[in-house]
Amino acid sequence: MTGKTAVVFSCAHVDPSISNERFTWLGEFLYDLKPDYVFDLGDGADMRSLNTYDTRYPQAIVSQSYQADVEHYNDAMERMRWKFRYHKRKQPVYIGFEGNHENRIKKAIAQDPRLEGSKYGISFKHLQTDHWFDEYHEYHNSAPAVADYDGVSYAHYFSSGNYGTATSGMHHAYSVISNRNHSSTCGHSHKRSLYFKDSAHPRPIIGLVAGCFKGAEESWAGQANGEWWKGVVIKRELDKGVYEPEFVSMKRLEELYGTKWGETR
């Protein structure tokens, strides 16, 4: 078998009100699979405490805490990696992307610079991206960064035009590669979408939208919750933009590892 193996996930939306148990399952899964890369496409930290929408609804912010948001996110990152460290095994290369939810920290500071402070204020450094990731791509020119690995472009989302809005729609993956003419993978929409253009020259191209890794439904989303796919995607035989995808659902991860760990970690 040639090529590399990568695991991709997006939009975990780590929230202190929801257990991080799914990251223990993911850590076990990664340890067993031993991929070359792990791509976290952003919105890993929900940062609900900095949601400007909720400021209009005091009942929604009573239980919110910036400190809890940060601590819960870092706990999730540790759960995903701890077994490799415990057994002193080589870890995958972790590649991360800033999503619009992590970007809430920068927006809050831009709106009120008095909030900034690594010790007593708020700071992007609190997410410890330099510790958790081998490479981390922050926003560039007020939009999600785009980075290429093994012939595939990755981003939290890809812009659809001059105004920078996210590409979306019923045929999301098709739209992405139609706009970019290059194998591309993103998250953001919480839905999954896959499109192969095997006739592309000189090599096939693949569009992938990776769903989400959320731990619970969202009350604000209504029926849209039913359209969201929860899990991770394996890319096998990854080489020059071409790969064989495998979808592993959250339910499957729980079946494999949930009974082993329960709520013990």
C-alpha angles and dihedrals in degrees: 000000000000130000132039136286123238134179118210130192137158145186101026089161095201107211127178090229091062127064119252091215091117089067090058088054090048092050091053090047093051091047091054095043097041097201123191093233139023115199119199104189097197144264087090090135110052094197091197090168088070096047105127091198092065093056087080091060112054092188089062095057102045094096097035121114130175091209092052091048092054096042093049091050092051090047089055092051091050093050090055093054108028099094093057090052094043092055093036092236127154110269127220118255104267115213120185138188131202111241129196091267094056086045088065087082093059092043092052091051092047090053094047115012090188088077093065119106135123092216109029103010137045124290139168086230089072089075088063093217090161088059100043100040134053088207126015126185116207125194115294122205091352093304138088113284121247118217132177126222124173092344097311125109115220130194140146085249137343120235118244099209148329094317094060098235116154120266109245141141141115093306097038100158092046091051092050096055092039088059096041106030088213136092104275137177128193145154130200101106095069087225127106123234133167132187131176122201098189093168094063115121133264090003135001117266128214131205117203132180106190105209116221142290098219120154098214144008120274119238092211093055098064114181091359088079087074091058095055120097117211121205145060134283125227118209110202127190089014110186132147094345097312125105145146110253125214123187116215112190127216087243090057092049090052091049091051100041111006097083089048095057108018108174095322097113 
